[in-house]
CSV table of C-alpha atoms and ligand atoms in Angstrom, one decimal:
chain,number,residue,atom,x,y,z
A,123,MET,CA,0.0,0.0,0.0
A,124,SER,CA,1.1,3.5,-0.6
A,125,GLU,CA,0.0,6.9,0.6
A,126,THR,CA,1.0,8.2,-2.8
A,127,ILE,CA,-1.5,6.1,-4.7
A,128,GLU,CA,-5.2,6.4,-4.2
A,129,TYR,CA,-7.3,3.5,-5.5
A,130,ILE,CA,-10.8,4.5,-6.6
A,131,ASP,CA,-11.4,1.4,-8.8
A,132,PRO,CA,-9.9,-2.0,-8.0
A,133,ARG,CA,-8.4,-2.1,-11.5
A,134,PHE,CA,-6.0,0.7,-10.5
A,135,TYR,CA,-4.1,-1.9,-8.4
A,136,GLU,CA,-3.1,-3.6,-11.7
A,137,LEU,CA,-2.1,-0.5,-13.5
A,138,THR,CA,0.2,0.8,-10.8
A,139,GLN,CA,3.1,-0.4,-8.8
A,140,PRO,CA,1.8,-0.4,-5.2
A,141,ASN,CA,5.3,-0.3,-3.6
A,142,ALA,CA,6.7,2.3,-6.1
A,143,ARG,CA,8.3,5.3,-4.5
A,144,LEU,CA,7.6,8.8,-5.8
A,145,GLU,CA,11.0,10.4,-6.6
A,146,ARG,CA,11.7,14.1,-6.9
A,147,LEU,CA,14.4,14.2,-9.6
A,148,HIS,CA,14.9,18.0,-9.7
A,149,THR,CA,13.5,21.1,-8.2
A,150,GLY,CA,14.1,24.9,-8.3
A,151,SER,CA,12.3,25.8,-11.5
A,152,LEU,CA,9.4,28.3,-11.8
A,153,TRP,CA,6.9,26.5,-14.0
A,154,CYS,CA,7.8,23.1,-15.5
A,155,GLU,CA,6.0,21.8,-18.5
A,156,GLY,CA,6.5,19.7,-21.7
A,157,PRO,CA,8.4,16.6,-20.6
A,158,VAL,CA,9.7,14.4,-23.4
A,159,TYR,CA,11.6,11.2,-23.2
A,160,ILE,CA,14.5,10.8,-25.7
A,161,ALA,CA,14.8,7.0,-25.9
A,162,ASP,CA,18.0,6.7,-27.8
A,163,ALA,CA,19.8,8.9,-25.3
A,164,ASP,CA,17.8,7.8,-22.3
A,165,ILE,CA,17.3,11.3,-21.1
A,166,VAL,CA,14.3,13.5,-20.3
A,167,LEU,CA,13.9,17.1,-21.6
A,168,TRP,CA,11.4,19.5,-20.1
A,169,SER,CA,10.6,23.2,-20.2
A,170,ASP,CA,11.0,25.7,-17.4
A,171,ILE,CA,8.9,28.3,-19.2
A,172,PRO,CA,9.4,31.5,-17.1
A,173,ASN,CA,13.1,30.9,-16.9
A,174,ASP,CA,13.2,30.6,-20.7
A,175,ARG,CA,15.1,27.3,-20.6
A,176,ILE,CA,14.8,23.6,-21.5
A,177,LEU,CA,16.4,21.3,-18.9
A,178,ARG,CA,17.9,17.8,-19.4
A,179,TRP,CA,17.9,15.0,-16.9
A,180,THR,CA,20.0,11.9,-17.2
A,181,PRO,CA,19.7,8.6,-15.2
A,182,THR,CA,22.8,9.4,-13.3
A,183,GLY,CA,20.9,12.2,-11.7
A,184,ASP,CA,22.7,15.0,-13.5
A,185,VAL,CA,20.5,17.9,-14.6
A,186,GLY,CA,21.8,20.5,-17.1
A,187,VAL,CA,20.5,23.1,-19.4
A,188,PHE,CA,19.6,21.8,-22.9
A,189,ARG,CA,18.7,25.1,-24.4
A,190,GLN,CA,18.6,28.7,-23.1
A,191,PRO,CA,17.1,30.9,-24.2
A,192,SER,CA,14.4,28.5,-25.3
A,193,ARG,CA,12.1,31.2,-26.7
A,194,HIS,CA,9.9,30.2,-23.8
A,195,ALA,CA,9.3,26.7,-25.0
A,196,ASN,CA,6.4,24.8,-23.6
A,197,GLY,CA,5.3,21.3,-24.9
A,198,HIS,CA,7.5,18.9,-26.8
A,199,THR,CA,7.3,15.7,-28.7
A,200,ARG,CA,9.3,13.8,-31.3
A,201,ASP,CA,8.5,13.0,-34.8
A,202,ARG,CA,8.8,9.6,-36.4
A,203,GLN,CA,12.4,10.4,-37.4
A,204,GLY,CA,13.2,11.2,-33.8
A,205,ARG,CA,13.5,14.9,-34.2
A,206,LEU,CA,12.4,17.2,-31.3
A,207,ILE,CA,9.2,19.1,-32.1
A,208,SER,CA,8.6,22.1,-29.8
A,209,CYS,CA,5.9,24.7,-29.0
A,210,GLU,CA,7.5,28.1,-28.3
A,211,HIS,CA,5.4,30.7,-26.5
A,212,GLY,CA,8.0,33.5,-26.9
A,213,ALA,CA,8.4,33.1,-30.6
A,214,ARG,CA,4.8,32.0,-31.1
A,215,GLN,CA,5.8,29.1,-33.3
A,216,VAL,CA,6.2,25.4,-33.6
A,217,THR,CA,9.7,24.2,-34.4
A,218,ARG,CA,11.7,21.1,-35.3
A,219,THR,CA,15.2,20.6,-34.1
A,220,GLU,CA,17.1,18.9,-36.8
A,221,THR,CA,19.6,16.1,-36.1
A,222,ASP,CA,22.5,18.6,-36.7
A,223,GLY,CA,20.9,21.0,-34.2
A,224,ARG,CA,19.5,23.6,-36.6
A,225,VAL,CA,16.0,24.8,-35.7
A,226,THR,CA,13.4,24.8,-38.5
A,227,VAL,CA,10.2,26.8,-38.0
A,228,LEU,CA,7.2,24.6,-39.0
A,229,ALA,CA,4.3,27.0,-38.3
A,230,ASP,CA,4.1,30.6,-37.0
A,231,ARG,CA,1.1,32.1,-38.8
A,232,TYR,CA,-2.4,31.2,-39.7
A,233,ASP,CA,-4.8,33.2,-42.0
A,234,GLY,CA,-2.4,36.2,-42.0
A,235,GLY,CA,-1.9,36.5,-38.3
A,236,ARG,CA,0.7,35.3,-35.9
A,237,LEU,CA,-0.2,32.2,-33.8
A,238,ASN,CA,-1.2,33.0,-30.1
A,239,SER,CA,1.4,30.8,-28.3
A,240,PRO,CA,1.5,27.1,-29.3
A,241,ASN,CA,1.2,25.0,-26.1
A,242,ASP,CA,1.3,21.3,-26.6
A,243,VAL,CA,2.0,19.0,-29.6
A,244,ILE,CA,1.7,15.4,-30.8
A,245,VAL,CA,2.7,13.6,-34.0
A,246,ALA,CA,0.5,11.0,-35.7
A,247,SER,CA,1.7,7.9,-37.5
A,248,ASP,CA,1.2,9.7,-40.9
A,249,ASP,CA,3.7,12.4,-39.7
A,250,SER,CA,1.0,15.0,-39.3
A,251,ILE,CA,1.6,17.4,-36.4
A,252,TRP,CA,-1.3,18.4,-34.1
A,253,PHE,CA,-1.0,21.3,-31.7
A,254,THR,CA,-3.0,23.6,-29.5
A,255,ASP,CA,-2.8,27.4,-29.6
A,256,PRO,CA,-4.2,29.1,-26.4
A,257,PRO,CA,-2.9,32.6,-25.4
A,258,TYR,CA,-1.0,31.7,-22.2
A,259,GLY,CA,2.3,33.0,-23.7
A,260,ILE,CA,0.8,36.4,-24.7
A,261,LEU,CA,-1.3,37.2,-21.6
A,262,SER,CA,1.7,38.6,-19.7
A,263,ASP,CA,5.5,38.8,-19.9
A,264,TYR,CA,5.8,35.8,-17.5
A,265,GLU,CA,5.6,32.8,-19.9
A,266,GLY,CA,6.4,34.7,-23.1
A,267,HIS,CA,5.8,38.3,-24.3
A,268,LYS,CA,2.6,40.2,-23.7
A,269,ALA,CA,0.8,40.9,-26.9
A,270,GLU,CA,-2.6,41.0,-28.6
A,271,SER,CA,-4.0,37.9,-30.2
A,272,GLU,CA,-3.9,38.0,-34.0
A,273,GLN,CA,-6.2,35.0,-34.3
A,274,ALA,CA,-10.0,34.8,-34.3
A,275,GLY,CA,-9.9,32.2,-31.6
A,276,CYS,CA,-7.9,29.6,-29.8
A,277,PHE,CA,-7.7,26.7,-32.3
A,278,VAL,CA,-6.5,23.2,-32.5
A,279,PHE,CA,-4.4,22.8,-35.6
A,280,ARG,CA,-3.2,20.0,-37.9
A,281,LEU,CA,0.0,20.6,-39.8
A,282,ASP,CA,1.3,18.6,-42.7
A,283,PRO,CA,5.1,19.1,-42.4
A,284,ALA,CA,5.7,17.9,-45.9
A,285,THR,CA,3.5,20.5,-47.6
A,286,GLY,CA,3.2,23.1,-44.9
A,287,ASP,CA,-0.6,22.9,-45.0
A,288,LEU,CA,-2.0,24.2,-41.7
A,289,ARG,CA,-5.6,23.5,-40.9
A,290,VAL,CA,-7.9,24.3,-38.0
A,291,VAL,CA,-9.5,21.0,-36.8
A,292,ALA,CA,-11.3,22.5,-33.8
A,293,GLU,CA,-12.3,26.1,-33.3
A,294,ASP,CA,-14.7,26.0,-30.3
A,295,PHE,CA,-12.3,25.7,-27.5
A,296,VAL,CA,-11.8,28.4,-24.9
A,297,ARG,CA,-8.3,27.4,-23.9
A,298,PRO,CA,-7.2,24.2,-25.7
A,299,ASN,CA,-4.1,22.7,-24.1
A,300,GLY,CA,-3.0,19.1,-23.8
A,301,LEU,CA,-3.8,16.5,-26.5
A,302,ALA,CA,-3.2,12.8,-27.2
A,303,PHE,CA,-4.4,10.1,-29.6
A,304,SER,CA,-5.9,6.8,-28.5
A,305,PRO,CA,-3.5,3.9,-29.4
A,306,ASP,CA,-5.3,3.2,-32.7
A,307,GLU,CA,-5.5,7.0,-33.5
A,308,ARG,CA,-9.3,6.8,-34.0
A,309,VAL,CA,-9.9,9.1,-31.1
A,310,LEU,CA,-8.2,12.4,-30.3
A,311,TYR,CA,-8.4,13.8,-26.7
A,312,VAL,CA,-8.0,17.5,-26.2
A,313,SER,CA,-8.2,19.4,-22.8
A,314,ASP,CA,-9.7,22.8,-22.2
A,315,THR,CA,-8.1,24.6,-19.3
A,316,ALA,CA,-10.1,27.8,-19.2
A,317,ARG,CA,-10.5,27.5,-15.5
A,318,SER,CA,-6.8,28.6,-15.1
A,319,HIS,CA,-7.9,32.2,-15.5
A,320,ASP,CA,-11.7,32.0,-14.9
A,321,PRO,CA,-13.2,30.2,-11.9
A,322,GLU,CA,-16.2,29.4,-14.1
A,323,GLY,CA,-14.1,28.2,-17.0
A,324,HIS,CA,-13.9,24.7,-18.5
A,325,HIS,CA,-11.7,22.1,-16.7
A,326,HIS,CA,-12.3,19.0,-18.9
A,327,ILE,CA,-11.0,16.7,-21.6
A,328,ARG,CA,-13.0,16.4,-24.8
A,329,ALA,CA,-12.9,13.4,-27.1
A,330,PHE,CA,-13.4,13.4,-30.9
A,331,ASP,CA,-13.5,10.7,-33.5
A,332,VAL,CA,-10.7,11.2,-36.1
A,333,ARG,CA,-11.7,10.6,-39.7
A,334,ASP,CA,-9.4,11.5,-42.7
A,335,GLY,CA,-7.5,14.1,-40.6
A,336,ARG,CA,-10.8,15.7,-39.4
A,337,LEU,CA,-12.6,15.6,-36.1
A,338,GLU,CA,-16.2,14.4,-35.6
A,339,ASN,CA,-18.6,13.7,-32.8
A,340,PRO,CA,-17.2,15.9,-30.0
A,341,ARG,CA,-18.1,15.0,-26.5
A,342,VAL,CA,-16.9,15.8,-23.0
A,343,PHE,CA,-14.8,12.8,-21.9
A,344,ALA,CA,-13.9,13.7,-18.3
A,345,VAL,CA,-14.2,16.7,-16.0
A,346,ILE,CA,-11.0,17.2,-14.0
A,347,GLU,CA,-11.3,18.1,-10.3
A,348,PRO,CA,-9.3,19.7,-8.7
A,349,GLY,CA,-7.3,21.8,-11.1
A,350,VAL,CA,-7.1,21.3,-14.9
A,351,SER,CA,-5.8,18.8,-17.4
A,352,ASP,CA,-2.8,20.8,-18.7
A,353,GLY,CA,-1.3,17.7,-20.3
A,354,PHE,CA,-1.8,14.0,-20.5
A,355,ARG,CA,-0.6,10.7,-22.0
A,356,ILE,CA,-2.2,7.4,-22.9
A,357,ASP,CA,-1.0,3.9,-22.2
A,358,THR,CA,-1.1,0.9,-24.5
A,359,ASP,CA,-4.5,-0.1,-23.2
A,360,GLY,CA,-6.0,3.3,-23.9
A,361,ASN,CA,-6.1,4.6,-20.3
A,362,ILE,CA,-5.6,8.3,-20.0
A,363,TRP,CA,-3.1,9.6,-17.4
A,364,THR,CA,-3.7,13.3,-16.9
A,365,SER,CA,-2.3,16.1,-14.9
A,366,ALA,CA,-4.6,17.7,-12.2
A,367,GLY,CA,-4.3,20.1,-9.3
A,368,ASP,CA,-3.5,17.3,-6.8
A,369,GLY,CA,-1.5,14.9,-8.9
A,370,VAL,CA,-2.0,12.5,-11.8
A,371,HIS,CA,-5.5,11.1,-12.4
A,372,CYS,CA,-6.0,7.9,-14.5
A,373,TYR,CA,-9.2,7.3,-16.5
A,374,ASP,CA,-10.2,4.2,-18.4
A,375,PRO,CA,-11.2,4.6,-22.1
A,376,ALA,CA,-14.9,4.9,-21.1
A,377,GLY,CA,-14.1,7.9,-18.9
A,378,THR,CA,-14.2,6.2,-15.4
A,379,LEU,CA,-11.8,7.6,-12.9
A,380,LEU,CA,-9.7,4.6,-11.7
A,381,GLY,CA,-7.3,6.3,-9.3
A,382,ARG,CA,-4.9,9.1,-8.5
A,383,ILE,CA,-1.2,9.4,-7.9
A,384,HIS,CA,-0.8,12.3,-5.4
A,385,ILE,CA,2.0,14.7,-6.1
A,386,PRO,CA,3.1,17.4,-3.6
A,387,GLU,CA,2.8,20.2,-6.2
A,388,PRO,CA,0.2,21.0,-8.9
A,389,VAL,CA,1.0,18.9,-12.0
A,390,SER,CA,1.2,20.4,-15.4
A,391,ASN,CA,2.1,17.4,-17.6
A,392,LEU,CA,3.7,14.0,-17.8
A,393,THR,CA,5.2,11.4,-20.1
A,394,PHE,CA,6.0,7.7,-20.1
A,395,GLY,CA,9.7,7.1,-20.3
A,396,GLY,CA,12.6,4.9,-19.3
A,397,PRO,CA,13.9,1.9,-21.4
A,398,ARG,CA,10.7,0.0,-20.6
A,399,ARG,CA,8.4,3.0,-20.9
A,400,ASN,CA,6.9,2.1,-17.6
A,401,ARG,CA,8.1,5.2,-15.7
A,402,LEU,CA,6.0,8.4,-15.5
A,403,PHE,CA,8.0,11.5,-15.6
A,404,ILE,CA,5.9,14.3,-14.2
A,405,THR,CA,6.4,18.0,-14.4
A,406,ALA,CA,4.8,19.7,-11.4
A,407,SER,CA,5.2,23.5,-10.7
A,408,SER,CA,8.8,23.8,-9.6
A,409,SER,CA,9.9,20.1,-9.9
A,410,LEU,CA,10.3,17.0,-12.0
A,411,TYR,CA,9.0,13.8,-10.4
A,412,ALA,CA,9.1,10.2,-11.4
A,413,ILE,CA,7.3,7.0,-10.4
A,414,TYR,CA,7.2,3.5,-11.9
A,415,VAL,CA,3.8,2.2,-12.9
A,416,ALA,CA,2.6,-1.2,-14.3
A,417,GLN,CA,1.6,0.2,-17.7
A,418,THR,CA,3.6,1.3,-20.7
A,419,GLY,CA,3.1,4.4,-22.8
A,420,ALA,CA,1.4,4.3,-26.1
A,421,GLN,CA,2.7,7.6,-27.5
A,422,TRP,CA,5.5,8.0,-29.9
A,423,PRO,CA,8.4,8.0,-29.2
B,779,MG,MG1,0.1,22.7,-21.6
């Protein structure tokens, strides 16, 4: 038994490691986000947005600066070629870091205006890049640079990196944020975190059916309490592991809350990592945490 793990549904005993210890791998940041596991190097990168840096953790416990300034980078993922894909609040763009270290801008404008501040990003098996564009990086000078929005809303986008074609796939979010595909990529989950700046705002994850690169049949999948679902990942059985105000919450594919992993600080995001992909790396306010679970991550990489 563990004080860290709260079992709401008996199935959560099989998804977690009851004797696993929550480890704090690093602290001292201002607002951590965007963890990504780099399998070939066995390292974790994550953003410290207000400090304008990307940090790097290695299994020996060393933590160093991967990139500073980072143009206030937020969410990251990797494409099928293993290249780092990053959302940058400060430069209001999505970039790809090439294998030689050069940075290529993939998207920075839509319909004649600059993007708001790309927040989180995933890559599908057809190489398309899906990202959210809320205004958190332009609301103040804390996580980016204060500026007016040049977009008609806060959209979810799909980018074809081969052609540069950038399309809006959802336009009715207030603050779209984290996103992830089901393991078969038939369902896309996207969170709305409007409550972060509005007590009455949304704090839920929505689900959509994905058909030919478009979204259909929107529905509310889960309402997060306390806090918001800033970021989340999905395991190989389709369970959703999401950030919340008191830790990590786990939902089955039907939307039933199975249990919680309590974290001492509000959680922003997480990723499955480690050589077995059975270790959750969790960004939470000032710190990076890790805990082993009994599931493996479905997301690429
Ligand atoms: Mg986010």
